[in-house]
Amino acid sequence: MAMITVLEASAGTGKTHRVTTEAVRAVAEGTPLEQMLLVTFTIAATSELRARTWDRLARTAAALHAHLQVTPVDTDDELVAELCDGDDDVVALRHRNLTDAMASFDGATITTIHGFCHQVLQSLGFAADVERDPTFVEDVRDMLDDVVADLLVRKLHKATGIRFPVDPARRIAEKAIVDPRARIVPAPDGSSDDLRSRFAVAVRDEMDRRKRAAGLLGYDDLLLRVEEALVEDPDGTVRDRLRRRYSLVIVDEFQDTDAVQWEILERAFGDPPTRLVLVGDPKQAIYAFRGADVHAYLAARRRAGEGHVRRLDRSWRADAGLLSGLDALFGDTALGHDEICYASTTAAPGREATRLSGLAKPAPVRVRLVGSDRPGLSLTPSTGVVQKDSAIAFVAEDLASDVVALLSRGATYDDPDDGERPLQCGDVAVLVGRNQDALTVRDALIRAGVPAVVNGTGSVFGTSAARAWLAVLEAVERPAATGTVRNAALTPLLGWTAADVDTADERAWDALHDRLHEWHRVLAEGNVAGLFEQLSARTDLPARLLRVEGGERMVTDLRHLASLLHAQAGLGGGAPSLLAWLRERMREADRDTAQDDRSRRLETDDAAVQVWTVHRSKGLEYPVVYVPFLWMPPPARAEDVLVFHDADSGERVIDVSEPKGPHAQERSEHVRRYLDEEAGGALRLAYVALTRARSQVVLWWVRGHDCHRSPLGRLLL
């Protein structure tokens, strides 16, 4: 009989608290800490889980000690009440188990799934086909670029004379290695699509060959090697060793798993004597683009059986009125799959009334309607519906006005830590789907006089715009260095193409050198802003970049960097000092430790309205949350490389066929499934966004093109 338990959560129901409860209860009842494995999916989450597990152990041990000393204890903690229930010798044994665990806590196995697999491979050695002393690499993109180039040129073109465009080849390659167990279709059948299918398989094989030859392991390789060790284990040696090592395995955020990770956990711990506890919320499965697969969660839930699924249904986050409003909005909506449905939750004690007071508009769920007759909106002549870009700009300005009204009328918030206090900017969050929308909202708020920062979009020093600035500044500093000048010419700042570089005559190069010498004099004065203005005018930069995909983002980043560089140049030191500063900022961004400039410091400032993308907001909560763009539908067109699930088996599939190729009819069905899954993912993003609020959430509804396909349209219409 399986010993799998699924604890299915909803937003705000305390998943991590429940993980620590299960762990501390097991320790108190006699499970040695060294026989326990706690798994989550990011290094940051691992650190938090370790800290919270220690805190729960310490608090519970202290409560049991107080109970034994006949001192009143906190009976609001259900775990403490449970463990204090018994004869004194039983409670004393539980207390001793907890203190023993605290003494050995440094040896607790609290790790990511990749960290666990690394430990398994180290213990198995060559039995798991592991290279001696492998080097672990986090990012294999450089190797992938080489593999794609070699396969296209050395094998494909030389062998067949066929030229396969690089961009679609790169996209096929990326999908193939992100989902290493996904089935690639169409199967080879002699058609023109064979080239694409065979290329995808060849990329996987060649990447694996090169990594093994170089003694390299990527994070996905850790999983695949452990999976292979468990599958190719006829006498169960590997499985039995793991089950003897761990008697209790608890996996947090299990909705973010994938098929390989689930197979590892099931094969290793899916049967007695180990108890496997899976904690997750499929409604918050929003990381498919990283390879997470909610179908693995559903398979695990079916394997456990409905009798072993326990649902967490008490919200410790939201007020009762907000929960009722969300119930009315979602109903029993399926969020992308018939087995993933919205679940109602009840408010925790003390959350029966709203914690907000003094609001002019107190409804816990507000929807602001934007009619086509609003001044400033542009309409599509043929349909009369509001144009998307016009609506985005209007909603951003309307949001800013609403935030001003919210914060200027003396509203208060009953903070659980500080008591009742004035509502502040940092109590307000705005959640959007795209980085560019985050910037639009931030700018609108700042124009309205509201401090606002964008969080979670990464450092601007880690972008291609920073690399472009570095190349150009190096050329401005050394305009006589031919290689440096060529690199600068190829950046978005100067806008030359590879063909331009190859065909440029002496006159063109002389003109560029003259400009670089001119800009050198401007830079010597510390005037990076002036340099950017001259460069933009000479190269028609805004118009040129806005004509290409991603150009708006690039222009924004280039301008942002220009302002940061200008501020740094004003501190003196000249061009060499400025270049050294920029290189160091870029290295920090690569290490994800950027804490460098005023913009970055502001973006961690709690005294400002916090603007997040929804993907980055998961796990956060705020008293008031604005979600302005749920009326926008997901893209109606599919990508050229489709990733979706087989309707019957649930297997992950990658369709690499050409859109108008010989498998067009089959592909059209795959496109439909792909778009359905994208729509389901958009609904889950909406769920995550709306459940970040404690007391009030504010939405907008714009009747634009295809609005019925939008997340809010699917909920309202």
XYZ file of C-alpha atoms in Angstrom:
717
model
C 0.000 0.000 0.000
C 1.362 3.425 -0.954
C 2.311 5.802 1.846
C 1.853 8.991 -0.161
C -0.029 11.958 1.296
C -0.890 15.078 -0.691
C -1.506 18.281 1.265
C -3.285 20.500 -1.260
C -3.137 24.159 -0.368
C -4.724 27.357 -1.583
C -3.148 30.799 -1.545
C -2.569 32.042 1.991
C -3.322 28.726 3.713
C 0.200 28.302 5.051
C 1.969 25.650 2.970
C 5.379 26.187 4.525
C 3.878 26.341 8.023
C 2.270 22.974 7.348
C 5.594 21.547 6.160
C 7.263 22.571 9.413
C 4.289 21.200 11.368
C 4.637 17.783 9.720
C 8.396 17.775 10.293
C 8.306 18.857 13.948
C 5.458 16.474 14.780
C 7.408 13.575 13.272
C 10.540 14.515 15.230
C 8.599 14.798 18.476
C 7.029 11.386 17.929
C 10.396 9.724 17.390
C 11.542 10.124 13.783
C 15.253 11.006 13.948
C 16.056 14.237 12.158
C 18.759 12.514 10.094
C 16.090 10.194 8.643
C 14.067 13.122 7.350
C 14.363 14.768 3.907
C 12.774 18.173 3.284
C 12.772 19.291 -0.342
C 11.788 22.534 -2.013
C 12.543 24.017 -5.427
C 14.829 27.043 -5.029
C 17.915 27.776 -2.965
C 16.224 30.843 -1.448
C 13.209 28.755 -0.434
C 15.560 26.188 1.093
C 17.136 28.842 3.309
C 13.713 30.042 4.433
C 12.504 26.490 5.087
C 15.595 25.720 7.169
C 15.130 28.884 9.239
C 11.426 28.280 9.791
C 11.935 24.618 10.681
C 14.523 25.588 13.299
C 12.228 28.290 14.672
C 9.321 25.835 14.899
C 11.497 23.238 16.632
C 12.745 25.799 19.155
C 9.312 27.263 19.880
C 7.689 23.864 20.248
C 10.471 22.561 22.491
C 10.150 25.672 24.673
C 6.374 25.216 24.893
C 6.718 21.565 25.940
C 9.336 22.539 28.528
C 6.965 25.175 29.918
C 4.154 22.617 30.029
C 6.338 20.231 32.017
C 7.091 23.102 34.417
C 3.326 23.639 34.836
C 3.565 26.980 33.049
C 0.678 28.076 30.777
C 1.479 27.521 27.104
C 0.086 28.876 23.836
C -2.846 26.580 23.142
C -3.633 28.505 19.916
C -0.840 26.473 18.331
C -2.588 23.228 17.423
C 0.691 21.313 17.231
C 1.728 22.426 20.720
C -1.682 21.480 22.094
C -1.417 18.071 20.433
C 2.086 17.364 21.746
C 1.225 18.531 25.273
C -1.651 16.063 25.357
C -0.379 13.037 27.296
C 1.254 11.868 30.475
C 4.274 13.813 31.639
C 6.674 11.021 30.697
C 5.275 10.990 27.139
C 5.557 14.775 26.858
C 9.069 14.626 28.337
C 10.109 12.093 25.683
C 8.714 14.340 22.962
C 10.607 17.275 24.429
C 13.835 15.259 24.515
C 13.354 14.244 20.879
C 12.968 17.896 19.916
C 16.039 19.060 21.830
C 18.100 16.201 20.374
C 17.021 17.325 16.897
C 18.037 20.893 17.686
C 21.469 19.703 18.786
C 21.992 17.898 15.469
C 20.161 20.407 13.269
C 23.223 21.372 11.219
C 23.079 17.893 9.693
C 19.422 18.151 8.656
C 18.814 17.396 4.969
C 16.822 20.427 3.821
C 17.633 20.972 0.187
C 16.453 21.479 -3.369
C 15.562 18.517 -5.557
C 18.816 19.154 -7.426
C 20.773 19.217 -4.182
C 19.217 15.914 -3.169
C 20.098 14.344 -6.524
C 23.672 15.604 -6.178
C 23.933 13.847 -2.816
C 22.492 10.665 -4.309
C 25.001 10.684 -7.154
C 27.882 11.253 -4.759
C 26.791 8.288 -2.677
C 26.260 6.034 -5.705
C 29.447 6.984 -7.549
C 30.116 5.064 -10.727
C 27.067 2.843 -10.208
C 25.038 5.837 -11.364
C 27.221 6.515 -14.430
C 28.742 9.638 -12.929
C 32.026 11.063 -14.143
C 34.781 11.286 -11.560
C 34.853 14.780 -9.985
C 32.375 16.342 -12.440
C 32.167 20.095 -12.880
C 28.698 21.526 -12.308
C 27.495 24.223 -14.664
C 24.388 26.294 -14.099
C 24.045 27.600 -17.641
C 24.781 25.532 -20.759
C 23.709 28.188 -23.273
C 27.240 28.759 -24.550
C 27.637 25.059 -25.242
C 24.207 24.970 -26.882
C 25.209 27.781 -29.240
C 28.282 25.807 -30.288
C 26.269 22.627 -30.775
C 23.677 24.384 -32.927
C 26.353 26.005 -35.072
C 28.299 22.764 -35.510
C 25.244 20.682 -36.361
C 23.984 23.253 -38.845
C 27.284 23.848 -40.601
C 29.500 20.818 -40.079
C 26.879 18.111 -40.397
C 23.733 19.425 -42.010
C 24.964 21.875 -44.613
C 28.081 19.952 -45.599
C 26.229 16.632 -45.782
C 23.068 17.767 -47.551
C 23.693 21.244 -48.918
C 20.557 22.420 -47.075
C 20.726 25.741 -45.228
C 18.603 25.638 -42.068
C 17.997 29.152 -40.640
C 19.776 29.725 -37.342
C 16.914 31.355 -35.389
C 14.346 28.527 -35.698
C 17.146 26.018 -35.138
C 18.071 27.770 -31.871
C 14.440 27.744 -30.707
C 14.073 24.041 -31.501
C 17.313 23.307 -29.648
C 16.277 25.269 -26.547
C 12.917 23.502 -26.272
C 14.532 20.108 -26.818
C 16.981 20.476 -23.925
C 14.613 22.274 -21.522
C 12.250 19.273 -21.800
C 14.715 16.387 -22.184
C 12.049 13.694 -21.749
C 9.397 15.321 -23.943
C 8.411 13.430 -27.084
C 9.418 15.156 -30.315
C 6.917 15.166 -33.173
C 6.425 14.627 -36.023
C 8.175 11.273 -36.111
C 10.499 10.823 -39.103
C 8.405 9.857 -42.140
C 10.432 11.046 -45.088
C 8.717 14.447 -45.251
C 10.394 17.832 -45.244
C 9.768 18.082 -41.487
C 12.230 15.234 -40.918
C 15.066 17.730 -40.889
C 13.606 19.585 -37.912
C 12.771 16.439 -35.909
C 16.151 14.841 -36.503
C 17.868 18.098 -35.615
C 16.067 18.234 -32.233
C 17.130 14.671 -31.401
C 20.682 15.348 -32.596
C 20.947 18.405 -30.325
C 20.011 16.321 -27.285
C 22.492 13.585 -28.171
C 25.334 15.975 -28.977
C 24.804 18.057 -25.830
C 24.915 14.908 -23.715
C 28.023 13.629 -25.516
C 29.919 16.888 -25.067
C 29.037 17.261 -21.412
C 30.135 13.712 -20.643
C 33.369 14.171 -22.591
C 34.135 17.398 -20.716
C 33.107 16.006 -17.326
C 30.295 18.548 -17.009
C 26.921 18.167 -15.342
C 24.055 20.633 -15.681
C 21.259 20.763 -13.153
C 18.942 18.741 -15.376
C 21.689 16.128 -15.762
C 21.611 15.564 -12.004
C 17.956 14.603 -12.269
C 18.373 12.476 -15.371
C 21.276 10.487 -13.919
C 19.357 9.706 -10.713
C 16.290 8.770 -12.748
C 18.444 6.422 -14.849
C 19.945 4.890 -11.708
C 16.478 4.154 -10.315
C 15.022 2.875 -13.589
C 18.029 0.643 -14.315
C 17.947 -0.892 -10.830
C 16.489 -4.390 -11.319
C 17.241 -5.682 -7.836
C 16.201 -2.433 -6.116
C 19.604 -1.729 -4.562
C 19.487 2.021 -5.132
C 15.862 2.304 -4.045
C 16.409 0.256 -0.871
C 19.442 2.320 0.094
C 17.418 5.525 -0.171
C 14.486 4.103 1.789
C 16.781 2.984 4.590
C 18.277 6.463 4.656
C 14.980 8.393 4.797
C 11.815 7.344 6.601
C 9.990 10.649 5.980
C 10.232 12.801 2.856
C 8.346 16.113 2.637
C 8.303 18.061 -0.636
C 7.150 21.692 -0.592
C 5.893 23.644 -3.658
C 5.265 20.349 -5.405
C 3.171 22.017 -8.115
C 6.486 23.270 -9.541
C 7.828 19.770 -10.199
C 8.120 17.969 -13.534
C 7.766 14.400 -14.799
C 11.414 13.466 -14.160
C 11.370 14.790 -10.594
C 8.113 13.001 -9.837
C 9.444 9.719 -11.236
C 12.507 10.019 -8.988
C 10.379 10.647 -5.901
C 7.856 7.940 -6.757
C 10.436 5.253 -7.543
C 12.545 6.091 -4.507
C 9.867 6.792 -1.893
C 6.451 5.879 -3.323
C 6.086 2.657 -1.315
C 6.624 1.630 2.323
C 8.456 1.976 4.585
C 9.111 5.619 3.633
C 6.291 8.106 4.071
C 6.129 10.674 1.240
C 4.285 13.962 1.865
C 3.708 16.263 -1.120
C 2.635 19.850 -0.415
C 1.496 22.133 -3.203
C -1.190 24.199 -4.882
C -1.864 23.374 -8.548
C -3.765 26.660 -8.888
C -0.400 28.397 -8.497
C 1.424 26.324 -11.138
C 2.765 29.210 -13.238
C 6.320 28.204 -14.156
C 5.791 26.046 -17.239
C 8.232 28.272 -19.125
C 10.952 26.983 -16.769
C 10.016 23.367 -17.418
C 7.624 22.881 -14.488
C 4.737 20.572 -15.375
C 1.525 20.641 -13.358
C 0.540 17.317 -14.962
C 3.218 15.695 -12.779
C 1.414 17.055 -9.707
C -1.889 15.675 -10.975
C -0.300 12.268 -11.615
C 1.046 12.229 -8.059
C -2.355 13.157 -6.638
C -3.992 10.319 -8.574
C -1.279 7.928 -7.355
C -1.934 8.898 -3.739
C -5.681 8.378 -4.094
C -8.409 10.761 -3.013
C -8.435 9.274 0.483
C -4.867 10.486 0.980
C -5.462 14.050 -0.213
C -5.973 16.604 2.558
C -6.948 20.121 1.623
C -5.829 23.202 3.531
C -8.851 25.484 3.514
C -8.182 28.206 6.093
C -6.702 31.455 4.803
C -4.301 33.198 7.160
C -3.848 36.054 4.683
C -7.128 37.487 3.469
C -10.090 39.127 5.179
C -13.425 37.313 5.022
C -14.988 39.928 2.742
C -12.189 39.618 0.211
C -12.471 35.829 0.244
C -16.206 36.121 -0.448
C -15.514 38.479 -3.328
C -12.981 36.086 -4.842
C -15.459 33.222 -4.433
C -18.004 35.208 -6.440
C -15.437 36.039 -9.114
C -13.980 32.561 -9.581
C -16.946 30.337 -8.731
C -15.972 26.774 -9.575
C -13.802 27.798 -12.525
C -11.335 25.223 -13.828
C -7.916 26.832 -14.091
C -6.597 25.208 -17.241
C -7.499 21.610 -16.383
C -10.617 19.824 -15.156
C -8.665 18.615 -12.114
C -7.492 22.120 -11.157
C -10.472 24.065 -9.847
C -10.784 27.143 -7.692
C -11.309 26.194 -4.038
C -13.095 28.370 -1.500
C -11.293 29.086 1.766
C -12.468 30.449 5.108
C -10.873 33.337 6.949
C -8.751 32.643 10.002
C -9.960 33.876 13.405
C -9.627 37.648 13.637
C -10.109 38.118 9.890
C -13.907 38.345 9.929
C -13.867 42.135 9.399
C -11.734 44.149 7.023
C -8.470 45.541 8.352
C -8.851 48.654 6.175
C -10.741 51.684 7.480
C -11.569 55.099 6.074
C -11.772 54.110 2.410
C -13.972 56.117 0.076
C -14.517 52.881 -1.897
C -14.407 50.050 0.653
C -15.542 47.096 -1.505
C -12.955 44.310 -1.094
C -13.068 43.547 -4.842
C -13.383 46.612 -7.071
C -13.663 46.530 -10.862
C -13.142 49.821 -12.691
C -14.917 49.889 -16.046
C -13.316 51.693 -18.977
C -15.865 52.588 -21.627
C -14.935 53.389 -25.201
C -16.252 56.936 -24.721
C -13.527 57.897 -22.242
C -11.517 60.946 -23.405
C -8.084 60.088 -24.716
C -8.875 56.559 -25.842
C -8.209 55.535 -29.446
C -10.650 53.206 -31.180
C -10.103 50.743 -33.997
C -12.088 52.225 -36.921
C -13.333 48.908 -38.296
C -14.642 47.525 -34.992
C -15.054 50.497 -32.670
C -13.233 48.704 -29.856
C -10.512 50.334 -27.791
C -6.985 49.957 -29.149
C -4.731 47.970 -26.840
C -1.839 50.439 -26.468
C -4.234 53.304 -25.897
C -6.064 51.301 -23.227
C -2.826 50.356 -21.455
C -1.780 53.999 -21.219
C -5.253 55.065 -20.038
C -5.461 52.353 -17.367
C -1.991 53.217 -16.058
C -2.992 56.872 -15.606
C -6.343 55.875 -14.068
C -4.551 53.548 -11.663
C -2.239 56.356 -10.593
C -5.227 58.625 -9.910
C -6.917 55.894 -7.887
C -3.791 55.306 -5.788
C -3.538 59.047 -5.086
C -7.152 59.025 -3.889
C -6.553 55.907 -1.788
C -3.537 57.351 0.015
C -4.754 60.920 0.485
C -7.960 60.373 2.454
C -6.667 59.188 5.808
C -7.270 55.469 5.344
C -5.801 53.188 8.006
C -4.681 49.577 8.139
C -4.859 47.326 11.204
C -1.389 45.811 11.064
C -0.971 42.557 13.030
C 2.431 43.775 14.273
C 2.002 47.545 14.641
C -1.718 47.916 15.299
C -3.845 50.458 13.444
C -1.740 52.902 11.430
C -2.059 55.108 8.337
C -2.128 53.279 5.029
C 1.232 53.842 3.312
C 2.678 53.565 -0.179
C 4.490 50.359 0.755
C 1.131 48.744 1.596
C 0.148 48.916 -2.071
C 1.305 46.592 -4.841
C 0.627 46.654 -8.568
C 0.907 43.316 -10.377
C 1.339 43.080 -14.140
C 2.167 40.408 -16.675
C 5.002 42.064 -18.586
C 8.087 44.046 -17.635
C 7.168 46.804 -20.082
C 3.773 47.234 -18.381
C 5.526 47.477 -15.012
C 7.553 50.406 -16.316
C 4.448 52.057 -17.788
C 2.648 51.857 -14.433
C 5.681 53.023 -12.469
C 6.105 56.053 -14.713
C 2.404 56.953 -14.395
C 2.603 56.751 -10.600
C 5.725 58.903 -10.470
C 4.097 61.521 -12.724
C 1.194 61.578 -10.249
C 3.609 62.236 -7.382
C 3.472 58.712 -5.932
C 6.821 57.031 -5.147
C 6.911 53.754 -7.062
C 9.516 51.114 -7.809
C 9.716 48.105 -10.087
C 10.893 44.923 -8.396
C 11.950 41.541 -9.654
C 12.803 42.362 -13.261
C 16.528 41.886 -12.765
C 19.357 44.363 -12.848
C 19.634 46.539 -15.919
C 23.372 45.810 -15.760
C 22.639 42.207 -16.654
C 20.966 43.087 -19.953
C 22.173 43.168 -23.538
C 21.816 46.956 -23.331
C 24.603 47.038 -20.736
C 26.817 44.964 -22.999
C 26.091 47.409 -25.828
C 27.075 50.391 -23.686
C 30.283 48.649 -22.631
C 31.267 47.983 -26.245
C 30.544 51.561 -27.321
C 32.331 53.156 -24.365
C 35.365 50.978 -25.021
C 35.379 52.182 -28.637
C 34.915 55.813 -27.581
C 37.830 55.418 -25.168
C 40.016 53.708 -27.807
C 38.729 54.815 -31.230
C 41.878 53.572 -32.999
C 41.413 49.923 -31.920
C 39.933 48.209 -34.976
C 38.435 45.171 -33.223
C 36.879 47.311 -30.501
C 35.330 49.639 -33.068
C 33.876 46.711 -35.038
C 32.273 45.322 -31.863
C 30.764 48.715 -31.090
C 29.416 49.089 -34.621
C 27.423 45.872 -34.238
C 25.608 47.033 -31.070
C 22.022 48.354 -31.024
C 23.478 51.758 -30.107
C 25.232 52.147 -33.469
C 23.037 49.780 -35.449
C 25.388 48.260 -38.012
C 24.582 44.783 -39.294
C 27.132 42.072 -39.991
C 26.635 42.787 -43.698
C 27.353 46.481 -43.078
C 30.626 45.598 -41.377
C 31.636 43.245 -44.190
C 30.844 45.684 -47.001
C 31.824 49.011 -45.403
C 34.438 50.909 -47.386
C 37.192 53.120 -46.048
C 34.976 56.184 -46.200
C 32.355 54.579 -43.928
C 34.977 53.531 -41.384
C 36.558 56.987 -41.444
C 33.164 58.555 -40.749
C 32.628 56.238 -37.786
C 36.102 56.969 -36.424
C 35.422 60.707 -36.688
C 32.235 60.282 -34.657
C 34.033 58.221 -32.019
C 36.713 60.913 -31.645
C 33.961 63.519 -31.297
C 32.182 61.425 -28.655
C 35.519 60.880 -26.901
C 35.690 64.630 -26.249
C 32.109 64.638 -24.946
C 32.823 61.700 -22.647
C 35.990 63.388 -21.352
C 33.714 66.108 -19.960
C 31.721 63.467 -18.045
C 28.670 64.180 -20.184
C 27.214 60.714 -20.869
C 23.747 62.208 -21.262
C 25.053 64.458 -24.035
C 26.861 61.526 -25.617
C 23.631 59.524 -25.666
C 21.703 62.435 -27.189
C 24.263 62.854 -29.972
C 24.475 59.126 -30.575
C 20.667 58.790 -30.696
C 20.328 61.624 -33.187
C 23.178 60.452 -35.432
C 21.951 56.834 -35.611
C 18.178 57.490 -35.515
C 18.195 55.212 -32.485
C 14.602 55.379 -31.132
C 12.871 55.032 -34.495
C 15.320 52.362 -35.631
C 14.909 50.177 -32.552
C 11.166 50.640 -32.165
C 10.699 48.994 -35.557
C 12.030 45.654 -34.269
C 10.672 43.165 -31.734
C 11.861 44.012 -28.219
C 12.990 47.440 -29.370
C 10.923 49.359 -26.838
C 12.517 47.397 -24.000
C 15.973 48.009 -25.476
C 15.407 51.773 -25.788
C 14.199 51.913 -22.181
C 17.225 49.999 -20.912
C 19.681 52.078 -22.955
C 18.179 55.304 -21.572
C 18.156 53.939 -18.037
C 21.829 53.012 -18.330
C 22.673 56.402 -19.834
C 21.270 58.124 -16.750
C 23.166 55.800 -14.389
C 26.417 56.208 -16.321
C 25.968 59.982 -16.399
C 25.528 60.085 -12.626
C 28.632 57.938 -12.109
C 30.701 59.995 -14.583
C 29.865 63.082 -12.550
C 31.869 61.621 -9.660
C 35.085 62.067 -11.670
C 37.838 59.676 -12.660
C 37.348 59.927 -16.402
C 36.518 57.244 -18.934
C 38.808 54.514 -17.500
C 37.130 54.821 -14.106
C 33.672 54.790 -15.688
C 34.476 51.656 -17.695
C 35.828 49.889 -14.608
C 32.665 50.807 -12.703
C 30.428 49.495 -15.497
C 32.337 46.207 -15.755
C 32.032 45.647 -12.003
C 28.300 46.392 -12.054
C 27.893 43.848 -14.859
C 29.842 41.226 -12.894
C 27.608 41.849 -9.886
C 24.519 41.440 -12.047
C 25.875 38.120 -13.335
C 26.263 37.001 -9.714
C 22.771 38.346 -8.968
C 24.166 40.512 -6.157
C 23.559 43.907 -7.688
C 23.066 46.591 -5.002
C 24.694 49.324 -6.880
C 22.927 52.497 -7.911
C 20.166 54.757 -6.790
C 17.658 53.064 -9.059
C 18.394 49.646 -7.583
C 18.264 50.953 -4.024
C 14.957 52.627 -4.703
C 13.612 49.388 -6.064
C 13.923 47.864 -2.610
C 12.416 50.905 -0.864
C 9.401 49.965 1.269
C 8.192 53.601 1.239
C 7.056 53.279 -2.372
C 4.277 51.509 -4.217
C 5.692 48.143 -5.217
C 5.302 47.136 -8.872
C 5.883 43.457 -9.638
C 5.387 41.023 -12.456
C 2.997 38.295 -11.337
C 5.628 35.577 -11.746
C 7.896 37.417 -9.306
C 5.126 38.190 -6.819
C 4.345 34.596 -5.848
C 4.617 34.211 -2.079
C 4.188 37.935 -1.391
C 1.200 39.703 0.164
C 0.027 43.307 0.533
C -2.988 45.018 2.132
C -4.089 46.488 -1.230
C -3.289 44.989 -4.625
C -3.967 46.539 -8.033
C -4.163 44.166 -11.012
C -4.728 46.501 -13.959
C -4.316 44.357 -17.074
C -6.289 41.127 -16.645
C -8.514 42.315 -19.502
C -5.637 41.674 -21.933
C -5.865 38.278 -23.693
C -2.844 36.004 -24.090
C -1.299 35.892 -27.582
C -3.670 34.438 -30.164
C -0.836 33.069 -32.278
C 1.234 30.057 -31.345
C 5.008 29.968 -31.245
C 6.746 28.154 -34.070
C 7.910 25.413 -31.660
C 4.939 24.107 -29.671
C 5.110 22.510 -26.220
C 1.880 20.922 -24.986
C 0.499 17.736 -23.411
C -0.889 14.683 -25.147
C -4.645 14.579 -24.595
C -4.670 10.892 -23.627
C -1.396 10.192 -21.829
C -0.616 13.635 -20.425
C 2.877 13.239 -21.877
C 4.784 16.399 -22.707
C 5.158 16.860 -26.482
C 7.317 19.189 -28.591
C 6.022 19.845 -32.115
C 8.845 21.129 -34.315
C 6.969 20.944 -37.633
C 6.778 23.900 -39.986
C 3.536 25.896 -39.639
C 2.600 25.349 -43.293
C 4.495 22.113 -43.850
C 3.324 18.577 -44.608
C 1.931 18.071 -41.086
C -0.153 21.246 -41.076
C -3.430 19.470 -40.228
C -1.908 17.625 -37.286
C -0.170 20.809 -36.207
C -3.436 22.768 -36.186
C -4.766 20.449 -33.463
C -1.523 20.872 -31.547
C -1.843 24.653 -31.872
C -5.331 24.437 -30.370
C -4.028 22.417 -27.402
C -1.079 24.777 -26.992
C -3.334 27.848 -26.931
C -5.744 26.144 -24.503
C -2.858 25.441 -22.145
C -1.609 29.010 -22.482
C -5.104 30.263 -21.592
C -5.165 27.973 -18.559
C -1.791 29.283 -17.488
C -3.114 32.841 -17.810
C -6.015 31.959 -15.487
C -3.592 30.558 -12.918
C -1.542 33.752 -13.166
C -4.741 35.689 -12.475
C -5.373 33.510 -9.416
C -1.862 34.176 -8.110
C -2.236 37.916 -8.698
C -5.639 38.279 -7.053
C -4.680 36.231 -4.003
C -1.710 38.445 -3.067
C -4.168 40.846 -1.386
C -5.021 40.849 2.304
C -7.931 43.276 2.275
C -8.686 44.794 -1.143
C -8.001 44.079 -4.801
C -8.689 46.503 -7.672
C -9.203 45.406 -11.300
C -9.920 47.054 -14.642
C -12.223 45.911 -17.423
C -11.705 47.203 -20.950
C -13.829 45.863 -23.783
C -11.122 45.497 -26.391
C -10.359 43.068 -29.184
C -10.666 39.436 -28.034
C -11.384 40.532 -24.459
C -13.493 37.381 -24.004
C -10.234 35.402 -24.244
C -8.616 37.362 -21.420
C -8.393 35.907 -17.895
C -10.912 38.423 -16.565
C -13.150 37.870 -19.584
C -13.230 34.138 -18.871
C -14.272 34.872 -15.288
C -16.868 37.560 -16.025
C -18.450 36.615 -19.360
